[in-house]
mmCIF file of C-alpha atoms and ligand atoms in Angstrom:
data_model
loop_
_atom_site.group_PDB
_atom_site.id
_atom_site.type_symbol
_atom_site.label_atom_id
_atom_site.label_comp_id
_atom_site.label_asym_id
_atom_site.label_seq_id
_atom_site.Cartn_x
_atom_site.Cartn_y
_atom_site.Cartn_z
ATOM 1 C CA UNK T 1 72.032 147.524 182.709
ATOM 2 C CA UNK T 2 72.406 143.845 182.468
ATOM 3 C CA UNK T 3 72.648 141.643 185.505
ATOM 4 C CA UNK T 4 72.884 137.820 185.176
ATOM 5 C CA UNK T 5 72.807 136.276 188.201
ATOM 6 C CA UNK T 6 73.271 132.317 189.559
ATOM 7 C CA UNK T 7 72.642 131.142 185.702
ATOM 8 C CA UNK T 8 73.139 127.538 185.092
ATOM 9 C CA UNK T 9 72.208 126.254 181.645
ATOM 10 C CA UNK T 10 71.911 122.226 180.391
ATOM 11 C CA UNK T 11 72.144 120.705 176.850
ATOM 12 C CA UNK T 12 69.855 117.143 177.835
ATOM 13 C CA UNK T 13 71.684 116.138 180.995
ATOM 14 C CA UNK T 14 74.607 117.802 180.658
ATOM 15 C CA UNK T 15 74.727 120.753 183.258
ATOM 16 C CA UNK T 16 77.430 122.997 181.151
ATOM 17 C CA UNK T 17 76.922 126.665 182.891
ATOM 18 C CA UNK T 18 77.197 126.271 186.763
ATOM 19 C CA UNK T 19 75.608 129.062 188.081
ATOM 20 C CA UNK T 20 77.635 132.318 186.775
ATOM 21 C CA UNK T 21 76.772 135.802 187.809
ATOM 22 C CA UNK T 22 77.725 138.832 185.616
ATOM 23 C CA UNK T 23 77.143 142.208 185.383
ATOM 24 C CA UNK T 24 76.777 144.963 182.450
ATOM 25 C CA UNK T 25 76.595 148.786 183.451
ATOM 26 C CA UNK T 26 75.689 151.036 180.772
ATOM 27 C CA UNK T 27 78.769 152.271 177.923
ATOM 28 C CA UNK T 28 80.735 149.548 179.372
ATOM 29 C CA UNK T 29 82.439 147.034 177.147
ATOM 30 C CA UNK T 30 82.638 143.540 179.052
ATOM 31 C CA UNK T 31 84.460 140.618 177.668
ATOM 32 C CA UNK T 32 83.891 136.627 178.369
ATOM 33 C CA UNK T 33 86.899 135.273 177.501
ATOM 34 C CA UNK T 34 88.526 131.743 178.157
ATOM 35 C CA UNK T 35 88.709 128.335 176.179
ATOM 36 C CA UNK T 36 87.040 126.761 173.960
ATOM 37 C CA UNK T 37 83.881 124.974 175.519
ATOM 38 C CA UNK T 38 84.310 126.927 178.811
ATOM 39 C CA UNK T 39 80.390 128.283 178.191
ATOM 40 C CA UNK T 40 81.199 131.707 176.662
ATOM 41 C CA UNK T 41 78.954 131.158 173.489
ATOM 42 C CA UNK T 42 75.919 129.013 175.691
ATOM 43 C CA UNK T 43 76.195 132.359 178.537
ATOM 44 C CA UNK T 44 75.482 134.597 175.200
ATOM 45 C CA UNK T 45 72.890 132.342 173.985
ATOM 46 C CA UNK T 46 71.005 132.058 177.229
ATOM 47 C CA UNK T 47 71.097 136.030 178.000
ATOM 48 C CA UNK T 48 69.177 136.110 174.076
ATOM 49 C CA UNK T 49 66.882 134.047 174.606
ATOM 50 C CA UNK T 50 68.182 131.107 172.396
ATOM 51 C CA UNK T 51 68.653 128.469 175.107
ATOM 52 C CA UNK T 52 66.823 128.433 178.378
ATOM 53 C CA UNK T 53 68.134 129.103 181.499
ATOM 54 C CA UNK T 54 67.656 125.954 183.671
ATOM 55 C CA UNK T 55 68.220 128.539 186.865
ATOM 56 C CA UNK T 56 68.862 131.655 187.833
ATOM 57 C CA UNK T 57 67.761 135.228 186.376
ATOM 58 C CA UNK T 58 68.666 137.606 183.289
ATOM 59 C CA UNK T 59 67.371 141.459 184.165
ATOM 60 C CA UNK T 60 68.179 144.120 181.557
ATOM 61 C CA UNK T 61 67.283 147.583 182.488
ATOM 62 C CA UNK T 62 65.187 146.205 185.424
ATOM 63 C CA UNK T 63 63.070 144.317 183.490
ATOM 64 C CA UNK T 64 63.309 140.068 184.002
ATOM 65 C CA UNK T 65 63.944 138.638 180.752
ATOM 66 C CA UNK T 66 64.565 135.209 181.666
ATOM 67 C CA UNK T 67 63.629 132.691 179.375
ATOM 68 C CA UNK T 68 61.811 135.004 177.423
ATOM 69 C CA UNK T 69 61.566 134.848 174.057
ATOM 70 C CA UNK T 70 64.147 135.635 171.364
ATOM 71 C CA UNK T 71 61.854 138.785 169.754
ATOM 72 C CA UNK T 72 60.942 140.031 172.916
ATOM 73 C CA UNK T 73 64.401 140.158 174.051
ATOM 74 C CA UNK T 74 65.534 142.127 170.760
ATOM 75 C CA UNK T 75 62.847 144.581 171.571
ATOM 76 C CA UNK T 76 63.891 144.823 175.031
ATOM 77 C CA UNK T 77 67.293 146.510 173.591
ATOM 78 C CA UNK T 78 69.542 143.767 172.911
ATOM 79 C CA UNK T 79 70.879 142.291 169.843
ATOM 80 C CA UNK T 80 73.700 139.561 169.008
ATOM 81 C CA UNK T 81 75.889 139.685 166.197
ATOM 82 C CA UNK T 82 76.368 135.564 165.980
ATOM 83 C CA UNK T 83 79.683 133.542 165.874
ATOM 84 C CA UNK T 84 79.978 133.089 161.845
ATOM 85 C CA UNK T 85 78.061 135.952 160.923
ATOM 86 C CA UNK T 86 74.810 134.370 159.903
ATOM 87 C CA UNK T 87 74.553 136.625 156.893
ATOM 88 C CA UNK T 88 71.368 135.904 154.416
ATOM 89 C CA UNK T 89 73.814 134.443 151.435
ATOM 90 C CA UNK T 90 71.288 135.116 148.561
ATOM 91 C CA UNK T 91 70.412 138.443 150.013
ATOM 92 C CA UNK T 92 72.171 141.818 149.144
ATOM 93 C CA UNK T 93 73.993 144.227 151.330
ATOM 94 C CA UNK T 94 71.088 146.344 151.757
ATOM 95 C CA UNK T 95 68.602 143.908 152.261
ATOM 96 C CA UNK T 96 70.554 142.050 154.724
ATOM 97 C CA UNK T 97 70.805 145.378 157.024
ATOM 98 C CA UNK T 98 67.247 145.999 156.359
ATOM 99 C CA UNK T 99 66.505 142.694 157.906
ATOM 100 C CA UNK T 100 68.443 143.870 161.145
ATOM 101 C CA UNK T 101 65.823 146.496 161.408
ATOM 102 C CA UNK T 102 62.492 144.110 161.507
ATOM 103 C CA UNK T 103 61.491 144.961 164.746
ATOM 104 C CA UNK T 104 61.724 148.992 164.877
ATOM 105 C CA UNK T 105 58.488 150.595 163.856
ATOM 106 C CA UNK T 106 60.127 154.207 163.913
ATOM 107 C CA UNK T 107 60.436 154.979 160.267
ATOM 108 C CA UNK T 108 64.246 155.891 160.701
ATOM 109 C CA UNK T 109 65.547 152.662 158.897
ATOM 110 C CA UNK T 110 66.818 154.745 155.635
ATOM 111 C CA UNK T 111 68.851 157.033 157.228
ATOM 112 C CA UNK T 112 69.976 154.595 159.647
ATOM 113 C CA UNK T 113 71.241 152.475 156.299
ATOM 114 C CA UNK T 114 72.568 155.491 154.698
ATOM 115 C CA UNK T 115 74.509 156.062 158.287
ATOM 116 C CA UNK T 116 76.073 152.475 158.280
ATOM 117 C CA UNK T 117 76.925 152.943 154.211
ATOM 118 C CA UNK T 118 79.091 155.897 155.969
ATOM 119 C CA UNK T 119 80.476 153.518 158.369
ATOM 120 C CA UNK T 120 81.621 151.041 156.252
ATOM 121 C CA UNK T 121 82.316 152.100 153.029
ATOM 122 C CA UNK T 122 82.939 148.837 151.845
ATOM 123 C CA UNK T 123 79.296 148.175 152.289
ATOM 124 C CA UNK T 124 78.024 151.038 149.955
ATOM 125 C CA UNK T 125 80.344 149.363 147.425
ATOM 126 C CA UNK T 126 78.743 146.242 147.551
ATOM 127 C CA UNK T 127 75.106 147.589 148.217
ATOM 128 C CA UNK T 128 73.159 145.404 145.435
ATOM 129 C CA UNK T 129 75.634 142.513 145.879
ATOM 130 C CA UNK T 130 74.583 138.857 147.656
ATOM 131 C CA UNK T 131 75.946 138.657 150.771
ATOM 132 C CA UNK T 132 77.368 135.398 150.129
ATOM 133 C CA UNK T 133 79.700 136.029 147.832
ATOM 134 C CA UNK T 134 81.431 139.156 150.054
ATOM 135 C CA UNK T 135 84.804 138.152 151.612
ATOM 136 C CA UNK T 136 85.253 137.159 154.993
ATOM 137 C CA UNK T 137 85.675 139.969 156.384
ATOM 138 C CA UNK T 138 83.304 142.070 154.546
ATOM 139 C CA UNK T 139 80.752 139.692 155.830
ATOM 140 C CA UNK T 140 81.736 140.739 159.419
ATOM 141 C CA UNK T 141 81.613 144.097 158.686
ATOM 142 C CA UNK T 142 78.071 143.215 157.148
ATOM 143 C CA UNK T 143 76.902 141.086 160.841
ATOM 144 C CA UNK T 144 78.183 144.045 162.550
ATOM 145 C CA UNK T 145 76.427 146.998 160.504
ATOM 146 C CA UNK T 146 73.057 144.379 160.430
ATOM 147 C CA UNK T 147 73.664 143.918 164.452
ATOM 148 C CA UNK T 148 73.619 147.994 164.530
ATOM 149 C CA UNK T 149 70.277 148.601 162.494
ATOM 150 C CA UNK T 150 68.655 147.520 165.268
ATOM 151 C CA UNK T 151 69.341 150.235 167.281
ATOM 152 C CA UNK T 152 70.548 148.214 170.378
ATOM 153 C CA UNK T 153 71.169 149.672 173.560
ATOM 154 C CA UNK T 154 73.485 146.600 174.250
ATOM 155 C CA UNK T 155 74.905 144.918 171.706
ATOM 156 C CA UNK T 156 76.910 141.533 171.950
ATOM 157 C CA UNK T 157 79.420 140.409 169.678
ATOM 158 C CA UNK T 158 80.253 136.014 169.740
ATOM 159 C CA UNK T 159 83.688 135.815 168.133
ATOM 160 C CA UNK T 160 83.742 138.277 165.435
ATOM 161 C CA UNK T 161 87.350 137.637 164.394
ATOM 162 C CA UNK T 162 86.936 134.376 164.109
ATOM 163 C CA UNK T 163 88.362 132.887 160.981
ATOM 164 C CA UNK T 164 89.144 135.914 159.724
ATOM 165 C CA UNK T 165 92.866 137.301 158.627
ATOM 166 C CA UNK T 166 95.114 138.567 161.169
ATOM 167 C CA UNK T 167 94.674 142.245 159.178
ATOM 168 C CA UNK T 168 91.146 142.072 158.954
ATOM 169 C CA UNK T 169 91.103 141.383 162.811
ATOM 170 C CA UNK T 170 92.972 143.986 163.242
ATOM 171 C CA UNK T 171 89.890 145.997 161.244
ATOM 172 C CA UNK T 172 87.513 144.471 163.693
ATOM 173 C CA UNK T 173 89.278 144.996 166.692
ATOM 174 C CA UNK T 174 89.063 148.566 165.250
ATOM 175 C CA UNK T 175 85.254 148.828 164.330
ATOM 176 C CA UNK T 176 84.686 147.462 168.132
ATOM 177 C CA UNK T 177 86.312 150.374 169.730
ATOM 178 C CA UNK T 178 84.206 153.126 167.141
ATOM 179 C CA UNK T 179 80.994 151.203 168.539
ATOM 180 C CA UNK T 180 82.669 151.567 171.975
ATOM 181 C CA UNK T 181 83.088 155.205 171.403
ATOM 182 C CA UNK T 182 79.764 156.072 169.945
ATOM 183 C CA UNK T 183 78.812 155.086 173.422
ATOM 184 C CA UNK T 184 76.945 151.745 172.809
ATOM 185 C CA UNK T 185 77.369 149.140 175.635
ATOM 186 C CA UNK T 186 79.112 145.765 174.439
ATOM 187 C CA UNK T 187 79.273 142.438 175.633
ATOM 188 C CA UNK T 188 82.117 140.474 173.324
ATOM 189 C CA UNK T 189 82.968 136.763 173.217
ATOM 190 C CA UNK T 190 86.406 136.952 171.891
ATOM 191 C CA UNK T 191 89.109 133.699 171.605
ATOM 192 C CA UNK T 192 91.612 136.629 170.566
ATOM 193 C CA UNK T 193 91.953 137.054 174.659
ATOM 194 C CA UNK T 194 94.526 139.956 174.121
ATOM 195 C CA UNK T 195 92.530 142.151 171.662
ATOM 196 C CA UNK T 196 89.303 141.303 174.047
ATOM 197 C CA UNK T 197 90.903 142.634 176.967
ATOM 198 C CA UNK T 198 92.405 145.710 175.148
ATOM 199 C CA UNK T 199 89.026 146.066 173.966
ATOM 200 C CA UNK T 200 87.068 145.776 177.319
ATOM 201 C CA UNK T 201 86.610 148.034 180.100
ATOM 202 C CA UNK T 202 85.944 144.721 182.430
ATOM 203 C CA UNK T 203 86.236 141.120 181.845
ATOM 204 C CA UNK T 204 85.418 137.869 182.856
ATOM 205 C CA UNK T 205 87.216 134.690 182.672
ATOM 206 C CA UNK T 206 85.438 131.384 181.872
ATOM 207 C CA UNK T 207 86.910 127.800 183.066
ATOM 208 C CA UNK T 208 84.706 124.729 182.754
ATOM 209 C CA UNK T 209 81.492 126.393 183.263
ATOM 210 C CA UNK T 210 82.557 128.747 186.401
ATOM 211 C CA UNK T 211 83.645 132.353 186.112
ATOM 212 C CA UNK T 212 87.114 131.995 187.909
ATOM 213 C CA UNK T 213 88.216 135.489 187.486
ATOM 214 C CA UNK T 214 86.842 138.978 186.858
ATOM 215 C CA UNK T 215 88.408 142.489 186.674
ATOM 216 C CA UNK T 216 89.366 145.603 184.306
ATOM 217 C CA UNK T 217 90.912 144.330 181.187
ATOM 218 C CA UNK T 218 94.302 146.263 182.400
ATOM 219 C CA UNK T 219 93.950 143.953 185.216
ATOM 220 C CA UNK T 220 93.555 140.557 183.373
ATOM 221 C CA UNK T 221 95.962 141.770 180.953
ATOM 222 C CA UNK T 222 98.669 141.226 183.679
ATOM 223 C CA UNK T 223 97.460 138.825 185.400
ATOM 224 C CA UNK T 224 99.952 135.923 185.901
ATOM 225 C CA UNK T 225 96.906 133.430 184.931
ATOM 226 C CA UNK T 226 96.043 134.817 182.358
ATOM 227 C CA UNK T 227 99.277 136.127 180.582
ATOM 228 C CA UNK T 228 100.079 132.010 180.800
ATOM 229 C CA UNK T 229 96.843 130.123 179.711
ATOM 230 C CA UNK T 230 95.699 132.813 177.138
ATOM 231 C CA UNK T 231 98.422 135.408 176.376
ATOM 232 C CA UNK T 232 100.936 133.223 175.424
ATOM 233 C CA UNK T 233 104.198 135.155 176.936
HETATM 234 P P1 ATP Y 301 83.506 128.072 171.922
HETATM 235 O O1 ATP Y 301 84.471 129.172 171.868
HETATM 236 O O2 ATP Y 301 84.019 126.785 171.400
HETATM 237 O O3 ATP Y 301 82.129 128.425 171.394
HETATM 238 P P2 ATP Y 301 82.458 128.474 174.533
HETATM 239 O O4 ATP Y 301 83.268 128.907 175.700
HETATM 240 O O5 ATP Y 301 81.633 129.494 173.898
HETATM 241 O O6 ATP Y 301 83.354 127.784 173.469
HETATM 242 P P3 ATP Y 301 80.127 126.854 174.653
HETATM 243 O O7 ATP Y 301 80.000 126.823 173.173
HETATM 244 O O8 ATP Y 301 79.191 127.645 175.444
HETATM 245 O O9 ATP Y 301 81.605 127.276 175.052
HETATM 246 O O10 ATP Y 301 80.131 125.353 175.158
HETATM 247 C C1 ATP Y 301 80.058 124.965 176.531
HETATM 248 C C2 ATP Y 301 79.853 123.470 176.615
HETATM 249 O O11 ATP Y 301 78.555 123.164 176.088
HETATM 250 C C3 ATP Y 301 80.844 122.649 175.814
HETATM 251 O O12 ATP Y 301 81.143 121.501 176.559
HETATM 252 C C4 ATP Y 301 80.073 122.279 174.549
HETATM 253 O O13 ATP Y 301 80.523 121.068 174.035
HETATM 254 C C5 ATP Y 301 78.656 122.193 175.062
HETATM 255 N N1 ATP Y 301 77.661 122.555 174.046
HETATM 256 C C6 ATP Y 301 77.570 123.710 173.367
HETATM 257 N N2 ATP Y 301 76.514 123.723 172.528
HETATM 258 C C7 ATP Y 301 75.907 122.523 172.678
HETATM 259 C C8 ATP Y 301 74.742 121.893 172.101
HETATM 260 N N3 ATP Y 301 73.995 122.536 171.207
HETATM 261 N N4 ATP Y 301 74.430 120.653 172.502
HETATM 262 C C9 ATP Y 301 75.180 119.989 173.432
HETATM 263 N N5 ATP Y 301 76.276 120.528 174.012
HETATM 264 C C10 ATP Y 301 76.643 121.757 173.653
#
């Protein structure tokens, strides 16, 4: 579904994605995990459209999307629910998921809203409020619901339990796998290594720029690498 292949990406001078290749297949859930800086976040970023790819190709359902604009790639199929949410603080609830919908032209957007109110009841509670002032982890629940209005056939997630409180994680890790199961296809960028690979059909791990390692998240999960640098027993 997605294939990213040879991608290097530069901030200025500064080469900081040496030519990774990954693949998405469709209803998988593929994790980038690995350090902070190792290019997780800049990988995401380029596949969007939101920095350019200095080489190499993105193709998502056969069609190049390389360097393409940001619109054109959310109308393509893919959407990003960012690293700190990103929600609009003075807007509500509702109008916040109404913005996730900006690009469909289908006329389903109210029962789509009424659908995500179902999901996360804790939205229909605070339908008229400003998104600023929900909690943390409300305001996840919010990116992801917003994420889902657009009706994305792949949808990538940049750290959504970052910040948050090890219970509401817990929440997240949860609302990931009900995504998952609705039979979405995910891409996640998780520091939480362990829930990502519990989480993820496949993963890949970043180091410095360079995918070093790549199997099922069983796989990684036991991996002697892994269980040392990220695992932590
Ligand atoms: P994190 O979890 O901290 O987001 P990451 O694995 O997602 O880490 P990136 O954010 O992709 O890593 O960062 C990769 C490298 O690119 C790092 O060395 C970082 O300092 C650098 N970098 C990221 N964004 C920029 C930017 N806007 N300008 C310059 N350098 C950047």
């Amino acid at each position: 579904m997605l294939k990213v292949s040879d991608l290097r990406v530069s901030y200025g001078p500064i080469e900081v994605i040496h030519g990774i290749s990954l693949e998405v297949n469709e209803g998988e859930c593929v994790a980038l995990i690995g350090a902070n800086g190792a290019g997780k976040s800049s990988t995401l970023k380029a596949i969007c459209g939101l920095v350019p790819a200095k080489a190499g190709t993105i193709t998502f359902e056969g069609q190049d999307i390389t360097n393409q604009s940001g619109h054109k790639i959310v109308r393509a199929g893919i959407t990003m629910c960012p690293e700190g949410r990103q929600v609009f603080p003075q807007m509500s609830t509702v109008q916040n998921l109404a913005m996730g919908a900006y690009a469909r032209t289908d006329g389903e957007q109210a029962s789509d809203l009424e659908e995500m109110m179902d999901m996360f009841p804790i939205l229909r509670e605070r339908a008229s409020q400003a998104a600023g002032t929900l909690s943390g982890g409300e305001q996840e629940m919010l990116a992801i619901a917003r994420a889902l209005m657009a009706r994305p056939r792949l949808c990538i997630f940049d750290e959504p339990s970052l910040g948050l409180a090890p219970k509401i994680v817990a929440e997240v890790g949860e609302t990931i796998d009900r995504i998952k199961k609705m039979g979405k296809t995910i891409l996640l960028v998780e520091q939480n290594s362990l829930m990502a690979l519990r989480l993820a059909d496949r993963a890949y791990l970043f180091e410095a720029g360079e995918i070093v390692l790549s199997g099922t998240g069983k796989e990684l999960q036991s991996h002697p690498e892994v269980v040392k640098a990220y695992l932590g027993h």
